[in-house]
Amino acid sequence: MIDNIQGLLLDLDGTLFHGGIMIPGADKLISGLRSKRIPFLFVTNNSSRTPANVAAHLSAMGIEAHEQEVCTSSLAAARYIAEESPGAAVAILGEEGLHRACEEEGLQIVTDSPQYVVQGIDRSFTYDSLTRAARWITGGAAFVLTNPDLMLPSDDGMMPGAGTLGAAIEAASGVKPVIIGKPHRHLMNYATSRLGIDPKDAIVVGDNMRTDIAAGVNAGCRTVLTLTGVTTKDNLEQYKEWTGVSPDFICNNLAELRNLLGV
Ligand SMILES: [Mg+2]
């Protein structure tokens, strides 16, 4: 068992569910954490959904979840900007989750002369929005990207994520964004600050070596890899080589994870 767990940062897709289907034991894991009073947050790179949407998605699968337990890359991006420049003028290329997060952090949402361009997944992205973003950034606005995911699974195949749009803006402006989501450290450090704990006392749990485990290592947290999604026994060594990181613990399934956590 792992000692001194002050908080758990849990990945969602591939760790607790696949699309709309719960991974066996995810409901018992969450109820066990609640009954043992181990603090946790659901931590997702998804920037389009609001915390309430994410909690509703989990609850619909039978995993008890509340919106205040959800950390998204949009919340962390808005907090990052608000801490650097309270009330800053921000142009948003993104969806509801990012708009709401910026409003709630007291940022001033503008459509001209922004101090920051913050960009997430944006399924209404156009040539015109690319042009405006590139001009603002070239003109001196800071560029913040919620998450670097290039492609995402959807019901009818893979689709471009926030990172692909960010790459277009980077190419057009010549400016690299500050990246908030996994594998960068900002999202995890936002989550540990919300729990009020030191990163070294937090455990990051996820199925993806490139995003979850790398983010945990970058943020100074301990890490648990679950072989419930992207990483398998067969590709684990290859991922270790590609990423240069290793998880502190590996669980084959969520029953093993519950044993490891003692819940
Ligand atoms: Mg995952």
Coordinates of C-alpha atoms and ligand atoms in Angstrom, one line a residue:
M1 CA 0.0 0.0 0.0
I2 CA 1.0 3.6 -0.6
D3 CA 1.6 5.7 2.5
N4 CA 0.9 9.4 3.2
I5 CA -1.8 10.0 0.5
Q6 CA -3.0 13.5 1.0
G7 CA -4.9 13.6 -2.3
L8 CA -5.5 11.8 -5.5
L9 CA -5.6 13.3 -9.0
L10 CA -7.6 11.0 -11.2
D11 CA -7.7 10.9 -15.0
L12 CA -11.0 10.2 -16.6
D13 CA -11.1 8.6 -20.1
G14 CA -9.2 5.3 -20.1
T15 CA -8.9 5.3 -16.3
L16 CA -12.5 5.5 -15.0
F17 CA -14.5 5.0 -18.3
H18 CA -14.2 4.4 -22.0
G19 CA -16.4 6.9 -23.8
G20 CA -19.7 6.4 -22.1
I21 CA -19.0 3.0 -20.4
M22 CA -17.6 2.7 -16.8
I23 CA -14.5 0.7 -16.4
P24 CA -15.3 -2.1 -13.8
G25 CA -14.6 -1.0 -10.3
A26 CA -14.6 2.8 -10.9
D27 CA -17.8 3.3 -8.9
K28 CA -16.3 1.3 -6.0
L29 CA -13.0 3.2 -6.2
I30 CA -14.8 6.5 -5.8
S31 CA -17.1 5.4 -3.0
G32 CA -14.1 3.8 -1.2
L33 CA -12.2 7.1 -1.4
R34 CA -15.2 8.9 0.0
S35 CA -15.7 6.5 2.9
K36 CA -12.0 6.6 3.8
R37 CA -12.1 10.4 3.5
I38 CA -9.2 10.5 1.0
P39 CA -9.4 13.8 -0.9
F40 CA -9.5 13.6 -4.7
L41 CA -10.2 15.5 -7.9
F42 CA -11.2 14.4 -11.3
V43 CA -8.5 16.0 -13.6
T44 CA -9.1 16.3 -17.3
N45 CA -7.4 18.0 -20.3
N46 CA -10.9 18.4 -21.8
S47 CA -11.5 22.1 -22.2
S48 CA -14.9 22.1 -23.8
R49 CA -17.0 20.8 -21.0
T50 CA -17.9 22.7 -17.8
P51 CA -17.3 20.9 -14.4
A52 CA -21.0 20.4 -14.1
N53 CA -21.1 18.6 -17.6
V54 CA -18.2 16.4 -16.5
A55 CA -19.8 15.5 -13.2
A56 CA -23.1 14.7 -15.0
H57 CA -21.3 12.4 -17.5
L58 CA -19.7 10.5 -14.6
S59 CA -22.9 10.3 -12.6
A60 CA -24.8 9.0 -15.6
M61 CA -22.4 6.0 -15.7
G62 CA -22.9 5.3 -12.0
I63 CA -19.8 7.1 -10.7
E64 CA -20.8 9.6 -8.0
A65 CA -19.3 13.0 -8.9
H66 CA -19.9 16.6 -8.0
E67 CA -18.9 19.7 -10.0
Q68 CA -16.6 21.0 -7.3
E69 CA -14.6 17.8 -7.6
V70 CA -13.7 18.4 -11.3
C71 CA -10.5 20.1 -12.5
T72 CA -10.4 21.0 -16.2
S73 CA -7.6 22.5 -18.3
S74 CA -10.0 25.5 -18.9
L75 CA -10.2 26.2 -15.1
A76 CA -6.5 25.9 -14.8
A77 CA -5.8 28.2 -17.8
A78 CA -8.2 30.9 -16.5
R79 CA -6.6 30.7 -13.1
Y80 CA -3.1 30.9 -14.6
I81 CA -4.0 34.1 -16.4
A82 CA -5.9 35.6 -13.4
E83 CA -2.9 35.0 -11.1
E84 CA -0.5 36.5 -13.6
S85 CA -2.7 39.5 -14.4
P86 CA -6.0 39.8 -12.5
G87 CA -8.9 41.1 -14.6
A88 CA -6.9 40.8 -17.8
A89 CA -8.5 41.4 -21.2
V90 CA -8.8 38.0 -22.8
A91 CA -9.8 36.8 -26.3
I92 CA -11.1 33.3 -26.3
L93 CA -11.0 30.7 -29.0
G94 CA -12.9 27.9 -27.3
E95 CA -16.1 26.5 -26.1
E96 CA -18.5 26.8 -23.1
G97 CA -16.1 25.3 -20.6
L98 CA -13.4 27.9 -21.4
H99 CA -15.8 30.9 -21.5
R100 CA -17.3 30.0 -18.2
A101 CA -13.9 29.5 -16.6
C102 CA -12.7 32.9 -17.7
E103 CA -15.9 34.6 -16.5
E104 CA -15.6 32.9 -13.1
E105 CA -12.0 34.1 -12.7
G106 CA -13.1 37.7 -13.3
L107 CA -11.3 38.0 -16.6
Q108 CA -12.5 40.6 -19.1
I109 CA -13.6 38.8 -22.2
V110 CA -12.9 40.9 -25.3
T111 CA -13.1 40.6 -29.1
D112 CA -10.4 43.2 -29.8
S113 CA -7.0 44.3 -28.3
P114 CA -6.6 41.4 -25.9
Q115 CA -3.7 41.1 -23.4
Y116 CA -4.1 37.3 -23.7
V117 CA -5.3 34.9 -26.3
V118 CA -6.5 31.7 -24.6
Q119 CA -7.3 28.8 -26.9
G120 CA -8.9 25.4 -26.3
I121 CA -10.8 23.0 -28.5
D122 CA -13.0 25.2 -30.8
R123 CA -15.3 23.4 -33.2
S124 CA -16.2 26.7 -34.8
F125 CA -12.6 27.6 -35.5
T126 CA -12.2 29.3 -38.9
Y127 CA -9.6 30.9 -41.2
D128 CA -10.9 34.2 -39.8
S129 CA -10.3 33.3 -36.1
L130 CA -6.9 31.9 -37.0
T131 CA -6.0 35.3 -38.7
R132 CA -7.2 37.3 -35.7
A133 CA -5.4 35.1 -33.2
A134 CA -2.2 35.3 -35.1
R135 CA -2.4 39.1 -35.5
W136 CA -3.2 39.6 -31.7
I137 CA -0.2 37.4 -30.7
T138 CA 2.1 39.0 -33.2
G139 CA 1.0 42.3 -31.8
G140 CA 2.1 41.3 -28.3
A141 CA -0.8 39.4 -26.7
A142 CA 0.3 36.3 -24.6
F143 CA -0.7 33.0 -26.0
V144 CA -2.1 30.4 -23.6
L145 CA -3.2 26.9 -24.8
T146 CA -5.4 24.8 -22.6
N147 CA -4.1 21.4 -23.7
P148 CA -1.8 20.0 -26.4
D149 CA -3.8 17.0 -27.5
L150 CA -3.5 16.8 -31.3
M151 CA -6.3 14.2 -32.0
L152 CA -9.2 12.9 -30.0
P153 CA -11.5 9.9 -30.3
S154 CA -15.1 10.7 -31.1
D155 CA -18.1 8.6 -32.0
D156 CA -17.4 8.6 -35.7
G157 CA -13.6 8.5 -35.6
M158 CA -10.6 10.6 -34.6
M159 CA -10.9 14.4 -34.7
P160 CA -8.5 17.3 -34.2
G161 CA -8.0 18.5 -30.6
A162 CA -6.9 21.9 -29.1
G163 CA -3.3 21.1 -29.9
T164 CA -3.8 20.9 -33.6
L165 CA -5.5 24.3 -33.6
G166 CA -2.7 25.6 -31.4
A167 CA -0.1 24.4 -33.8
A168 CA -1.8 26.4 -36.6
I169 CA -1.7 29.5 -34.4
E170 CA 1.9 28.9 -33.4
A171 CA 2.9 28.4 -37.1
A172 CA 1.0 31.6 -38.1
S173 CA 2.3 33.8 -35.2
G174 CA 5.8 32.3 -34.7
V175 CA 5.0 32.2 -30.9
K176 CA 5.0 29.1 -28.8
P177 CA 2.1 29.0 -26.3
V178 CA 2.2 28.5 -22.6
I179 CA 0.6 25.0 -22.3
I180 CA -1.6 24.3 -19.3
G181 CA -2.8 20.7 -19.6
K182 CA -1.1 17.4 -19.3
P183 CA 1.8 16.6 -19.8
H184 CA 2.7 20.1 -18.6
R185 CA 2.7 20.8 -14.9
H186 CA 0.2 23.7 -14.6
L187 CA -3.0 21.6 -14.5
M188 CA -1.7 19.3 -11.8
N189 CA -0.3 22.2 -9.8
Y190 CA -3.7 23.9 -10.0
A191 CA -5.3 20.7 -8.8
T192 CA -2.9 20.3 -5.8
S193 CA -3.4 24.0 -4.9
R194 CA -7.2 23.4 -4.9
L195 CA -6.7 20.5 -2.5
G196 CA -4.3 22.6 -0.4
I197 CA -1.6 20.0 -0.5
D198 CA 2.0 19.8 -1.5
P199 CA 2.5 18.1 -4.9
K200 CA 4.8 15.5 -3.4
D201 CA 1.9 14.4 -1.2
A202 CA -0.4 13.9 -4.2
I203 CA -0.8 10.8 -6.3
V204 CA -1.6 11.2 -10.0
V205 CA -3.5 8.2 -11.4
G206 CA -3.9 7.6 -15.2
D207 CA -3.7 5.3 -18.1
N208 CA -1.5 7.4 -20.4
M209 CA 2.3 7.6 -20.0
R210 CA 2.7 10.6 -22.4
T211 CA 0.1 12.7 -20.6
D212 CA -0.9 11.6 -17.1
I213 CA 2.4 10.1 -15.9
A214 CA 4.6 12.7 -17.5
A215 CA 2.4 15.5 -16.0
G216 CA 2.7 13.9 -12.6
V217 CA 6.4 13.7 -12.8
N218 CA 6.7 17.3 -14.2
A219 CA 4.5 18.6 -11.3
G220 CA 6.5 16.7 -8.6
C221 CA 3.8 14.2 -7.7
R222 CA 3.9 10.5 -7.3
T223 CA 2.3 8.5 -10.0
V224 CA 0.2 5.3 -10.6
L225 CA -0.2 3.9 -14.1
T226 CA -3.4 1.8 -14.7
L227 CA -3.3 -0.6 -17.6
T228 CA -6.9 0.2 -18.3
G229 CA -6.5 2.3 -21.4
V230 CA -3.7 3.5 -23.7
T231 CA -0.8 1.6 -22.0
T232 CA -0.7 -2.2 -21.9
K233 CA 1.8 -4.8 -20.7
D234 CA 3.0 -5.1 -24.3
N235 CA 3.7 -1.4 -25.0
L236 CA 4.8 -0.2 -21.6
E237 CA 8.5 -0.6 -22.2
Q238 CA 8.2 1.3 -25.5
Y239 CA 6.3 4.1 -23.7
K240 CA 9.0 4.3 -21.0
E241 CA 11.6 4.7 -23.7
W242 CA 9.6 7.3 -25.7
T243 CA 8.7 9.5 -22.6
G244 CA 11.7 9.0 -20.4
V245 CA 9.5 8.6 -17.4
S246 CA 8.4 5.7 -15.2
P247 CA 5.4 5.4 -13.0
D248 CA 6.0 4.8 -9.3
F249 CA 3.3 2.0 -9.3
I250 CA 1.5 0.0 -11.9
C251 CA -1.9 -1.6 -11.5
N252 CA -3.5 -4.0 -14.0
N253 CA -7.0 -3.0 -13.1
L254 CA -9.0 -0.9 -10.7
A255 CA -9.3 -3.7 -8.2
E256 CA -5.5 -3.6 -7.8
L257 CA -5.6 0.1 -7.6
R258 CA -8.2 -0.1 -4.7
N259 CA -5.8 -2.6 -2.9
L260 CA -2.9 -0.3 -3.4
L261 CA -4.8 2.7 -2.0
G262 CA -6.4 0.6 0.8
V263 CA -10.0 1.6 -0.2
Ligands
MG1 MG -6.8 8.8 -20.0

